[in-house]
Amino acid sequence: MDATWINCPHCGLKHRPRAQALCPRCGRTSAAGRETAAVAASSVPNAPVAPVARVAPVRVHAPAPVARAQEYVPTVEYIPSLEPTPVTDRTPDSEPTPQAAASSGTSAALPLGGAILLLNAVLHLFEFLFLPAFSTDASLRAAQLAGTLVGVGLDTLLGISFLQGSIRFRTLAFVRLVIGMFLFGGMSLYQAQYLFTLVVVAFSCGVLVLVWGKPSSFLAGAGLTAVLLGVGVEVIGFTRLAATQSLSERLKISLRPDLEGRQLGVDESIVGVRHPYTLRVPSDGWFRRKADMARLSEAHIDLWLSQPDHGAHLTVSVRGWSEVQAEDLREARELELGNLRAQYPDFQETDSSDNGTALEAPSVATLSGSATRNGRPSLFEVSLYRTGDKLLRVMAFAPTQAFEPLHLAGATTGLQPD
């Protein structure tokens, strides 16, 4: 047996001595095995043995064995692995969040475009409320109102999104700006609002440059300049409008497209168009109604004043005397009473008068009464004037609770034929 081989006392593996007497199989120390190997080597057969003489035993007092320092025997848990450490796979970076991915495609001009869109939402609402429409077409007004509400909602949504740096609605912004440019610009052009048409085109193109892609400094500056010019023109326009007429008056006219002009005050006088006459305005807050809208209800209407705050009206109509088919104003008044009862079945006459005598035909005849109009109790007053071959009818009507505060009682007698 080779003296250099030892057996592991733990697992029984036969191996050569190794550093720190470690077994290559179990990793434990083989110190005991090494001592066993040494003893085995000393008892190898065939070794020559010298003759030994017999001597008397001598008692020798051996010194007490010195305690040998205990050898450190590593355990399996502390033995370093002899195999190369495998390279662990690195955890791949997490996918970028949608917000981070979106921010990579944004530019510094995008939040600016969002702020401008929010400002435009406010200005767009102001335009509809304070810029009176020249057209009285109901379908066009409905389209304007629908477009205003949709535009304000979209501009608010897009503005908030762009301010947050998101580009999810960039395509929607492109569609909104292009359609808005043609829709609102076309309607303004149709109503002969040429300056406003230019503002719409400049604003749409400027904002589109700011929010679409990554514009260069030159393009961003050009887009911002176009937007500022459009906003500047609009602000100047609002300032001039407020200087000539209060915004509250313009709000009333915008909400009532059948009205026009400025607000009329008490004791102002209106001059007739078809016939020379003057009519005193009974109170404040009256507006002239557009002639084409006034004549839709009656072709003979020459003047129609409306008080939008209280739903009151004051009208003057001019007809030829031959069309009346009456001998005098008293008979014309009876015909007018019949017309009112035909129009309002519940009409009740409360008073009538004229300035005529038994020998003279009257030059003015008046009647008053009450009826339900548009579901509300209302009061009426009618005065008839005869001037040459013309018959002038002045009618005032308003809800019952507003008739007296607006000084409509006797207002029809304030007409002065020329």
XYZ file of C-alpha atoms in Angstrom:
418
model
C 0.000 0.000 0.000
C 1.265 3.431 -0.934
C 2.026 5.447 2.180
C 0.897 8.620 0.524
C -2.761 7.560 0.322
C -5.174 8.075 3.182
C -8.766 7.104 3.849
C -11.310 9.765 4.870
C -12.696 8.774 8.283
C -16.017 10.400 7.374
C -16.920 9.184 3.909
C -14.246 6.487 3.412
C -12.789 8.027 0.254
C -9.202 7.035 -0.478
C -7.248 10.087 -1.535
C -3.872 11.711 -1.320
C -3.210 14.258 1.438
C -4.420 17.745 0.546
C -4.032 21.223 1.873
C -5.563 21.581 5.330
C -6.253 17.819 5.192
C -9.605 18.336 3.452
C -11.479 15.488 1.817
C -12.308 16.300 -1.849
C -15.644 14.493 -1.525
C -17.191 15.615 1.719
C -15.002 18.615 2.411
C -14.258 17.565 5.996
C -10.844 17.268 7.602
C -8.919 14.046 7.183
C -6.447 14.597 10.033
C -7.375 11.342 11.720
C -6.891 9.536 8.465
C -3.502 11.129 8.000
C -2.325 9.833 11.395
C -3.722 6.421 10.486
C -1.735 6.544 7.257
C 1.437 7.327 9.193
C 0.928 4.371 11.493
C 0.254 2.123 8.556
C 3.440 3.266 6.902
C 5.461 2.293 9.991
C 4.136 -1.219 9.865
C 4.915 -1.959 6.282
C 5.881 -5.648 5.834
C 9.297 -6.734 4.566
C 10.995 -3.920 6.467
C 14.258 -5.040 8.030
C 14.183 -5.414 11.807
C 17.382 -5.006 13.865
C 17.949 -7.289 16.786
C 17.301 -5.712 20.130
C 19.052 -6.762 23.326
C 17.034 -7.421 26.362
C 17.562 -4.867 29.090
C 15.923 -4.344 32.347
C 13.076 -1.916 32.190
C 13.889 1.449 33.487
C 11.081 3.432 34.986
C 11.182 6.867 33.508
C 8.912 9.555 34.784
C 7.630 11.116 31.600
C 6.575 14.679 31.864
C 2.937 15.466 31.671
C 1.891 15.874 28.073
C 1.613 19.405 27.009
C -1.837 20.193 25.803
C -1.667 20.783 22.075
C -3.599 23.635 20.751
C -6.783 22.361 19.277
C -6.618 22.322 15.530
C -9.279 24.436 13.778
C -11.486 22.104 11.857
C -13.625 23.977 9.380
C -17.099 22.753 8.812
C -18.858 22.357 5.566
C -20.715 25.598 6.081
C -17.525 27.659 6.152
C -15.559 25.874 3.394
C -15.382 28.157 0.356
C -16.576 26.639 -2.829
C -13.822 25.539 -5.156
C -16.059 26.001 -8.206
C -15.977 29.321 -10.086
C -18.784 31.633 -9.101
C -21.334 31.731 -11.909
C -22.140 35.106 -13.355
C -25.723 35.895 -12.456
C -27.946 37.386 -15.072
C -28.630 41.040 -14.507
C -32.208 41.995 -14.063
C -33.274 43.926 -17.154
C -34.325 47.473 -16.672
C -38.004 47.922 -16.173
C -40.019 49.120 -19.090
C -40.515 52.867 -19.196
C -43.842 54.052 -17.951
C -46.263 55.550 -20.464
C -45.676 58.973 -18.946
C -41.892 58.645 -19.394
C -42.343 57.359 -22.923
C -44.642 60.237 -23.679
C -42.247 62.786 -22.241
C -39.545 61.652 -24.650
C -41.608 62.961 -27.565
C -42.593 66.267 -26.008
C -41.073 69.650 -26.520
C -40.830 72.776 -24.435
C -43.533 74.359 -26.610
C -46.171 71.744 -25.679
C -47.058 73.148 -22.203
C -47.177 76.615 -23.745
C -49.682 75.357 -26.314
C -51.747 73.830 -23.493
C -51.879 77.134 -21.612
C -52.950 78.931 -24.793
C -55.744 76.408 -25.369
C -57.065 76.998 -21.840
C -57.021 80.745 -22.484
C -58.805 80.183 -25.777
C -61.577 78.268 -23.992
C -62.341 81.407 -21.974
C -62.039 83.753 -24.954
C -64.191 81.475 -27.095
C -66.997 81.686 -24.554
C -66.605 85.468 -24.371
C -66.825 85.760 -28.144
C -70.128 83.952 -28.265
C -71.581 85.915 -25.350
C -70.388 89.423 -26.140
C -70.079 89.548 -29.922
C -73.575 89.976 -31.375
C -74.375 87.789 -34.356
C -75.420 89.539 -37.550
C -77.400 86.546 -38.655
C -80.770 85.702 -37.106
C -80.946 82.297 -38.746
C -81.936 79.797 -36.050
C -79.948 76.902 -37.515
C -76.797 79.009 -37.750
C -77.186 80.189 -34.178
C -77.716 76.606 -33.021
C -74.566 75.546 -34.868
C -72.646 78.404 -33.250
C -73.848 77.429 -29.783
C -73.054 73.732 -30.306
C -69.645 74.591 -31.729
C -68.935 76.888 -28.799
C -69.762 74.259 -26.181
C -67.779 71.541 -27.974
C -64.845 73.892 -28.568
C -64.699 75.042 -24.942
C -64.825 71.449 -23.689
C -62.135 70.219 -26.082
C -59.831 73.168 -25.432
C -60.093 72.579 -21.686
C -59.319 68.859 -22.033
C -56.421 69.399 -24.438
C -54.988 72.288 -22.436
C -54.861 70.307 -19.195
C -53.355 67.273 -20.972
C -50.624 69.293 -22.694
C -49.762 71.143 -19.498
C -49.081 67.739 -17.915
C -46.719 66.871 -20.776
C -48.936 64.154 -22.273
C -49.166 63.727 -26.056
C -52.048 61.232 -26.061
C -54.457 63.795 -27.523
C -52.108 65.331 -30.059
C -54.055 63.861 -33.008
C -57.312 65.076 -31.459
C -55.784 68.545 -31.151
C -54.873 68.495 -34.836
C -58.432 67.551 -35.826
C -59.945 70.146 -33.468
C -57.758 72.991 -34.725
C -58.263 72.221 -38.411
C -62.037 71.744 -38.140
C -62.344 74.794 -35.865
C -60.408 76.925 -38.326
C -62.733 76.045 -41.203
C -65.961 75.947 -39.153
C -65.660 79.130 -37.103
C -63.650 80.933 -39.747
C -66.271 80.059 -42.349
C -69.172 81.208 -40.183
C -67.383 84.465 -39.372
C -66.679 85.001 -43.061
C -70.341 84.320 -43.848
C -71.355 86.989 -41.309
C -68.852 89.477 -42.827
C -66.668 89.435 -39.673
C -63.443 89.535 -41.656
C -61.150 90.527 -38.806
C -62.470 87.737 -36.641
C -61.927 85.300 -39.515
C -58.269 86.348 -39.662
C -57.962 85.882 -35.893
C -59.364 82.337 -36.106
C -56.948 81.330 -38.878
C -53.881 82.847 -37.193
C -54.722 81.318 -33.827
C -55.363 77.818 -35.204
C -52.164 77.729 -37.254
C -50.060 79.122 -34.400
C -51.296 76.629 -31.802
C -50.910 73.760 -34.273
C -47.231 74.606 -34.682
C -46.699 74.645 -30.912
C -48.372 71.335 -30.063
C -47.454 69.198 -33.083
C -44.028 67.530 -33.048
C -40.886 69.272 -31.889
C -40.791 72.630 -33.667
C -37.558 74.478 -34.101
C -36.988 77.731 -32.282
C -37.912 79.671 -35.401
C -41.191 77.793 -35.976
C -42.124 77.965 -32.299
C -41.488 81.701 -32.306
C -43.551 82.165 -35.481
C -46.431 80.127 -34.018
C -46.375 82.041 -30.747
C -46.290 85.337 -32.644
C -49.378 84.349 -34.663
C -51.208 83.375 -31.484
C -50.267 86.595 -29.689
C -51.367 88.671 -32.674
C -54.726 86.912 -32.735
C -55.218 87.293 -28.982
C -54.079 90.922 -29.155
C -56.605 91.755 -31.868
C -59.302 90.068 -29.823
C -58.422 91.953 -26.644
C -58.339 95.263 -28.516
C -61.708 94.435 -30.036
C -63.212 93.706 -26.621
C -61.798 96.964 -25.269
C -63.333 99.018 -28.060
C -66.635 97.221 -27.761
C -66.752 97.905 -24.039
C -65.978 101.587 -24.693
C -68.909 102.012 -27.100
C -71.365 99.697 -25.345
C -71.265 97.896 -22.039
C -70.597 94.169 -22.134
C -73.841 93.531 -20.243
C -75.797 95.129 -23.084
C -73.900 93.100 -25.632
C -74.622 89.977 -23.633
C -78.349 90.658 -23.881
C -78.101 91.216 -27.634
C -76.011 88.080 -28.129
C -78.513 85.969 -26.232
C -81.293 87.599 -28.272
C -80.057 87.717 -31.889
C -83.298 89.402 -32.947
C -82.204 92.602 -31.144
C -79.878 95.267 -32.451
C -78.364 98.638 -31.647
C -77.758 100.113 -28.242
C -79.896 100.159 -25.149
C -82.526 102.878 -25.103
C -83.302 104.918 -21.977
C -86.289 106.689 -20.556
C -87.542 109.813 -22.337
C -85.603 109.036 -25.520
C -87.614 109.300 -28.712
C -87.730 107.010 -31.719
C -88.420 108.322 -35.219
C -90.608 106.354 -37.614
C -89.350 104.846 -40.860
C -92.443 104.290 -42.998
C -94.250 107.335 -41.673
C -93.053 110.492 -39.890
C -93.768 110.164 -36.156
C -91.898 110.119 -32.848
C -92.461 107.738 -29.945
C -91.183 108.309 -26.437
C -89.414 105.376 -24.718
C -91.274 104.746 -21.438
C -88.393 103.347 -19.309
C -84.819 102.077 -19.385
C -83.532 98.819 -20.837
C -85.292 98.778 -24.218
C -83.746 97.540 -27.470
C -84.866 97.872 -31.044
C -85.812 94.589 -32.665
C -84.429 93.861 -36.118
C -86.888 94.861 -38.831
C -86.831 91.527 -40.681
C -87.567 89.656 -37.465
C -90.310 92.113 -36.460
C -92.133 91.772 -39.765
C -92.254 87.987 -39.516
C -95.222 88.282 -37.162
C -96.892 91.196 -38.998
C -95.992 92.765 -42.316
C -97.162 96.242 -41.272
C -94.769 96.549 -38.312
C -92.613 99.688 -38.576
C -91.027 99.645 -35.093
C -90.701 96.967 -32.433
C -89.065 97.707 -29.090
C -88.305 94.885 -26.623
C -87.342 94.871 -22.970
C -85.501 91.528 -22.586
C -85.234 91.716 -18.806
C -89.005 91.635 -18.317
C -90.338 90.284 -21.618
C -92.141 93.531 -22.482
C -92.842 94.860 -26.001
C -93.871 98.134 -27.630
C -94.790 98.124 -31.334
C -95.868 100.596 -34.000
C -97.513 99.441 -37.240
C -98.504 101.593 -40.213
C -101.343 100.714 -42.597
C -103.300 102.536 -45.259
C -106.722 103.719 -44.128
C -108.296 101.970 -47.082
C -107.002 98.659 -45.750
C -108.766 99.102 -42.408
C -112.291 98.895 -43.838
C -113.661 101.167 -41.113
C -115.438 104.526 -41.172
C -113.707 106.015 -38.126
C -111.361 105.155 -35.286
C -114.190 103.855 -33.084
C -115.020 101.226 -35.659
C -111.302 100.536 -36.200
C -110.972 100.008 -32.443
C -113.755 97.392 -32.502
C -111.995 95.592 -35.316
C -108.768 95.641 -33.339
C -110.565 94.229 -30.303
C -111.856 91.378 -32.453
C -108.362 90.646 -33.693
C -107.034 90.486 -30.139
C -109.787 88.094 -29.081
C -109.056 85.921 -32.090
C -105.377 85.817 -31.196
C -105.958 85.458 -27.451
C -109.271 83.681 -26.794
C -109.303 84.700 -23.129
C -108.782 88.411 -23.845
C -110.847 90.603 -21.565
C -111.344 94.303 -22.319
C -110.958 96.499 -19.254
C -111.218 100.033 -20.668
C -111.619 102.029 -23.863
C -111.617 105.741 -24.675
C -111.232 108.255 -27.494
C -110.979 112.026 -27.894
C -113.899 112.354 -30.254
C -117.296 113.983 -29.708
C -120.734 113.446 -31.097
C -120.023 115.947 -33.851
C -116.345 115.129 -34.397
C -114.585 111.913 -35.339
C -111.775 111.030 -32.876
C -108.110 111.352 -33.863
C -107.002 108.738 -31.309
C -108.809 105.771 -29.792
C -107.494 103.565 -26.979
C -108.384 100.211 -25.441
C -106.794 98.072 -22.722
C -107.309 94.560 -21.464
C -105.727 91.364 -20.196
C -105.027 87.896 -21.565
C -102.711 84.927 -21.188
C -99.661 85.163 -23.444
C -97.061 82.390 -23.601
C -98.585 80.874 -20.488
C -98.236 84.091 -18.437
C -100.933 86.608 -17.454
C -100.278 89.785 -19.439
C -101.705 93.277 -19.823
C -102.298 95.027 -23.147
C -102.800 98.632 -24.221
C -103.596 99.707 -27.805
C -103.883 103.219 -29.250
C -105.012 103.972 -32.831
C -104.110 107.203 -34.678
C -105.425 108.470 -37.976
C -103.160 110.810 -39.937
C -104.346 111.537 -43.466
C -104.640 108.235 -45.293
C -102.653 106.288 -42.704
C -103.673 104.372 -39.614
C -101.015 104.047 -36.911
C -101.448 101.401 -34.253
C -99.331 101.531 -31.078
C -99.489 98.412 -28.886
C -97.809 97.753 -25.533
C -97.937 94.351 -23.797
C -96.007 92.796 -20.945
C -96.444 90.353 -18.058
C -98.834 91.704 -15.464
C -96.194 92.225 -12.750
C -93.923 94.194 -15.121
C -96.508 96.391 -16.836
C -96.665 99.130 -14.212
C -92.943 99.192 -13.233
C -92.039 99.714 -16.898
C -94.489 102.641 -17.141
C -96.398 101.046 -20.008
C -99.721 102.363 -18.789
C -100.332 105.314 -21.139
C -97.121 104.633 -23.092
C -99.086 104.147 -26.311
C -100.482 107.651 -26.062
C -96.965 109.122 -26.198
C -96.778 108.846 -30.002
C -96.658 112.177 -31.833
C -97.724 111.956 -35.494
C -96.106 114.565 -37.756
